Coordinates of C-alpha atoms in Angstrom, one line a residue:
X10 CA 61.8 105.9 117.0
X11 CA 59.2 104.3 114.8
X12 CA 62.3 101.5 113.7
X13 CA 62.5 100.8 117.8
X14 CA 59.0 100.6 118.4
X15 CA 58.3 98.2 115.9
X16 CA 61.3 95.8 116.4
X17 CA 60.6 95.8 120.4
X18 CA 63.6 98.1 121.1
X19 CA 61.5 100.2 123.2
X20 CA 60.9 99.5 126.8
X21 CA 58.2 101.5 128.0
X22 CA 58.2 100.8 132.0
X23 CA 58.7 103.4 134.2
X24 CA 61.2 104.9 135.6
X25 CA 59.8 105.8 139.1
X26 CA 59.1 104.5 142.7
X27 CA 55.5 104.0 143.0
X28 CA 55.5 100.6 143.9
X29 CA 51.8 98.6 144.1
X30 CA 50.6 95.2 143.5
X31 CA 48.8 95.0 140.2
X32 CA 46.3 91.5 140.6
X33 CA 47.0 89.5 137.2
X34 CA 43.6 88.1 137.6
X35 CA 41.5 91.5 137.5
X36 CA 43.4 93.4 135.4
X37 CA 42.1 95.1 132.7
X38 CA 44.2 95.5 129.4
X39 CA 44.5 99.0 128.7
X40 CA 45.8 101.4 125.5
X41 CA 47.3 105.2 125.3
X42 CA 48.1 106.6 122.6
X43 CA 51.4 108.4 122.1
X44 CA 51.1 110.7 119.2
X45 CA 53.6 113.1 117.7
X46 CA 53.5 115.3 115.0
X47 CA 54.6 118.9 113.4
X48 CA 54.2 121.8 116.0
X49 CA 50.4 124.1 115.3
X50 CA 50.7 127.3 116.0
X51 CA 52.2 127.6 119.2
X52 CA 55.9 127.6 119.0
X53 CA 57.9 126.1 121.9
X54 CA 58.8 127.8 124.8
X55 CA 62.3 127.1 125.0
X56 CA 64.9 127.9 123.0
X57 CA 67.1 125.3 123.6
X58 CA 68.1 123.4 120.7
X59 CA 67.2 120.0 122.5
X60 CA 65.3 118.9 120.2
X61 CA 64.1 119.0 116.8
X62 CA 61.5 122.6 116.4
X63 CA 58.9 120.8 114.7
X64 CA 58.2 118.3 117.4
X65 CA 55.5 117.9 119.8
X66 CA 53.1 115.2 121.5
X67 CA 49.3 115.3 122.2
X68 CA 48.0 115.2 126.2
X69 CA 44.8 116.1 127.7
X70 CA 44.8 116.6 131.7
X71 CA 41.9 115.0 132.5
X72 CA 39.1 116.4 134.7
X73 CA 39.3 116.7 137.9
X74 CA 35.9 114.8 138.8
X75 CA 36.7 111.6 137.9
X76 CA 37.3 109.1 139.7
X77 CA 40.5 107.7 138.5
X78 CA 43.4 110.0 138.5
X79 CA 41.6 113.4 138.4
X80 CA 43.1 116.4 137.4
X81 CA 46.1 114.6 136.1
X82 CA 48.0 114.8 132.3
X83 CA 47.7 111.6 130.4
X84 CA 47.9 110.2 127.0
X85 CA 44.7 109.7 125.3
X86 CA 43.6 106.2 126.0
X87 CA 41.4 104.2 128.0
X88 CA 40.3 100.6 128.3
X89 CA 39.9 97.8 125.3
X90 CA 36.4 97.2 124.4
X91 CA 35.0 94.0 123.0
X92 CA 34.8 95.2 120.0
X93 CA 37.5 96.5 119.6
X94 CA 40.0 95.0 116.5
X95 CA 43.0 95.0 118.6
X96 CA 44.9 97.8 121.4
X97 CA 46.2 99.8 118.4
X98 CA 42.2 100.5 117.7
X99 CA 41.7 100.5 121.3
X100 CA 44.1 104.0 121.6
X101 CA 42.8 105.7 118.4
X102 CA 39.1 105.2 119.3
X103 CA 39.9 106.6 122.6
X104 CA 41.7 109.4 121.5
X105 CA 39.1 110.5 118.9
X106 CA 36.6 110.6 121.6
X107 CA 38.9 112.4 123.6
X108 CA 40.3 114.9 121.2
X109 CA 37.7 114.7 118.3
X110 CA 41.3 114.1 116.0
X111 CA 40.9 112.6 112.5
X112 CA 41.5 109.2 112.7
X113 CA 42.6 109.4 109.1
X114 CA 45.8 111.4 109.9
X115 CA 47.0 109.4 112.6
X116 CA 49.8 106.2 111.6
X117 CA 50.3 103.4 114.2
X118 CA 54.3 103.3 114.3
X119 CA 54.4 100.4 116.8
X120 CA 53.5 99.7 120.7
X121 CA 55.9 99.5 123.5
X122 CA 55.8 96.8 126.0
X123 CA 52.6 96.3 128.4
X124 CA 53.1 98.7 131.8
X125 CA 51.3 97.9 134.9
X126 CA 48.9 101.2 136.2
X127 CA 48.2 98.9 140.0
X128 CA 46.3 102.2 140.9
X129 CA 44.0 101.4 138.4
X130 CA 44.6 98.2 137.9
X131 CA 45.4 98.2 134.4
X132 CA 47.9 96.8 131.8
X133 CA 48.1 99.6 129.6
X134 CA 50.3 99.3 125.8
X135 CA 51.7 102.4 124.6
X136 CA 50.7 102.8 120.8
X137 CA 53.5 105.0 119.5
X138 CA 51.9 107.0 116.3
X139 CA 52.8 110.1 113.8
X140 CA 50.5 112.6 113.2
X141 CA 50.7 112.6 109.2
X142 CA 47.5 114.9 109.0
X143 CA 47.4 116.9 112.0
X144 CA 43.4 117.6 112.4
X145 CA 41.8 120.0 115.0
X146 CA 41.8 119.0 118.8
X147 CA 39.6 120.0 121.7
X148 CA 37.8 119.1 124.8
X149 CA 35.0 116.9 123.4
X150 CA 33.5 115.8 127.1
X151 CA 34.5 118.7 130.0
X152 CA 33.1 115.2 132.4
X153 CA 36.6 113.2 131.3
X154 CA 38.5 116.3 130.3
X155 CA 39.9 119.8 131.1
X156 CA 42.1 121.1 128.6
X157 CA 43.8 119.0 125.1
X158 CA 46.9 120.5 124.5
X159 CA 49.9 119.5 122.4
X160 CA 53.6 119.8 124.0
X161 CA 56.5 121.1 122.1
X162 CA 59.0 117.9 123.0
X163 CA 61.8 120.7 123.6
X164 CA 60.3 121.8 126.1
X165 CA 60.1 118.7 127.5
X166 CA 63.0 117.8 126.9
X167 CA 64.2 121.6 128.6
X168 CA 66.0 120.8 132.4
X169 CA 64.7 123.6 133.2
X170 CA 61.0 121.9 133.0
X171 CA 62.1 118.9 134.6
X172 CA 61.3 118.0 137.9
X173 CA 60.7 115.1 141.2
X174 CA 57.8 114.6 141.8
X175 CA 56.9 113.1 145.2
X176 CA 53.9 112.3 147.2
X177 CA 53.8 111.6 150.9
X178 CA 51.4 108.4 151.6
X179 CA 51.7 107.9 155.9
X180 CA 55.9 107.2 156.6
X181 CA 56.4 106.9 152.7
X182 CA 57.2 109.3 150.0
X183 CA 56.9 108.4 146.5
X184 CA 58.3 109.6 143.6
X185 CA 58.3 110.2 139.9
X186 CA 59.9 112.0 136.6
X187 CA 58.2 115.5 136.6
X188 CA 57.8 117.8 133.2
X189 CA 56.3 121.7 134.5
X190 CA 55.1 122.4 130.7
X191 CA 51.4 124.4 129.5
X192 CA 50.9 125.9 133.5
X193 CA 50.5 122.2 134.1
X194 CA 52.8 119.2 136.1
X195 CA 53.1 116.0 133.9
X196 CA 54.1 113.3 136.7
X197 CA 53.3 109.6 137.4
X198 CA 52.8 107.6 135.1
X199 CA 52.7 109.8 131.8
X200 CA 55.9 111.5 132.7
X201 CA 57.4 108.4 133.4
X202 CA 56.5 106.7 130.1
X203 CA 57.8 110.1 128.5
X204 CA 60.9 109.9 130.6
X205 CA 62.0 106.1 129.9
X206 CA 61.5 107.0 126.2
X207 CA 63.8 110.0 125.4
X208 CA 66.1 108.1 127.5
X209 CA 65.8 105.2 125.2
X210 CA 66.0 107.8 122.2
X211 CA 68.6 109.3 123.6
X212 CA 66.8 112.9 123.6
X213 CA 67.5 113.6 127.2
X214 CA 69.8 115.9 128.4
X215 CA 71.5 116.4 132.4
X216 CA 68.6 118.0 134.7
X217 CA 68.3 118.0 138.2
X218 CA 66.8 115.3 140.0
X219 CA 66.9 117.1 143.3
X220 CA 64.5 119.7 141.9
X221 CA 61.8 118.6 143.9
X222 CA 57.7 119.2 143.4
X223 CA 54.8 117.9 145.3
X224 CA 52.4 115.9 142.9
X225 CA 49.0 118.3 142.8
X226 CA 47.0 115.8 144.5

């Protein structure tokens, strides 16, 4: 994974049908971060050997007051500041303010090509990392978040947690990669990062794509 990310053999964009305009001359350059580490405490849920048992990934699901994508599960990230050093910084500084993680335990592997968020209207770089020192994780602000939580990949990775998401907009309906993992639906962008990537890994196994869910909008 790290070898791919750093060589450009990672190709981030989603796999999904939310098609929208994203206006090169507003955008904002954006940064997640998408770090893994050794499982805490809380063992995975399935027991599926899909994956290896020490494996998981950090998400928060963001509050739902905000004003962008409320009440949805995201990577911790946000928008590059002035000052900071580059989008690598951009997603660790976000993610401590986040999560109040130790920087210090936390090794950039490599980014994955820019992905357009038109909603938003952001260019957002996935910052793949490895949790070498896994530190404590909470809620630091309950104004940009609801829960922290990391996600045994297995159970990601489980068809049995994988779903369609879709959303009716007028005559349309949209749709997305869906994980049902922590009482809570990764879809939209984050599960479509997630989706793209095991693919690319090769983690993911069969599921059922006519398993539908509506997005909890």
């Amino acid at each position: 994974m790290a070898q791919k990310a750093a060589s450009g053999g990672l190709d981030a964009a989603r796999d999904d049908h939310w098609p929208r305009p994203l206006d090169p001359r507003t955008a904002r350059q954006a940064a997640v971060l998408l770090l893994f580490g050794a499982l805490d405490d809380v063992p995975a849920a399935s027991g599926k050997p899909l994956a290896p048992a020490g494996l998981d990934v950090l998400l928060i699901e963001r509050a739902a007051t905000l004003t962008d994508h409320p009440g949805q599960v995201a990577f911790p990230g946000g928008g590059v500041d002035a000052g900071d050093a580059s989008v690598d910084a951009t997603a660790l500084r976000e993610a401590v303010e986040e999560t109040g993680l130790d920087p210090a335990g936390v090794q950039i592997l490599g980014r994955l090509p820019e992905v357009a968020l038109p909603v938003s209207n952001f260019m957002v770089t996935p910052v793949l990392a490895w949790w070498t020192a896994p530190s404590a994780v909470a809620v630091v602000d309950y104004g940009e978040s609801a829960q922290v939580f990391r996600v045994p990949v297995r159970d990601l990775l489980d068809p049995d947690n994988r779903y369609t998401a879709t959303l009716n907009r007028g005559p349309r309906t949209f749709s997305s990669p869906a994980f049902l993992v922590n009482g809570v639906l990764v879809w939209g962008f984050t599960a479509g990062i997630l989706s793209r990537l095991f693919e690319h890994l090769h983690w993911s196994v069969p599921w059922d794509a006519d398993r539908i869910i509506a997005a909890p909008l």
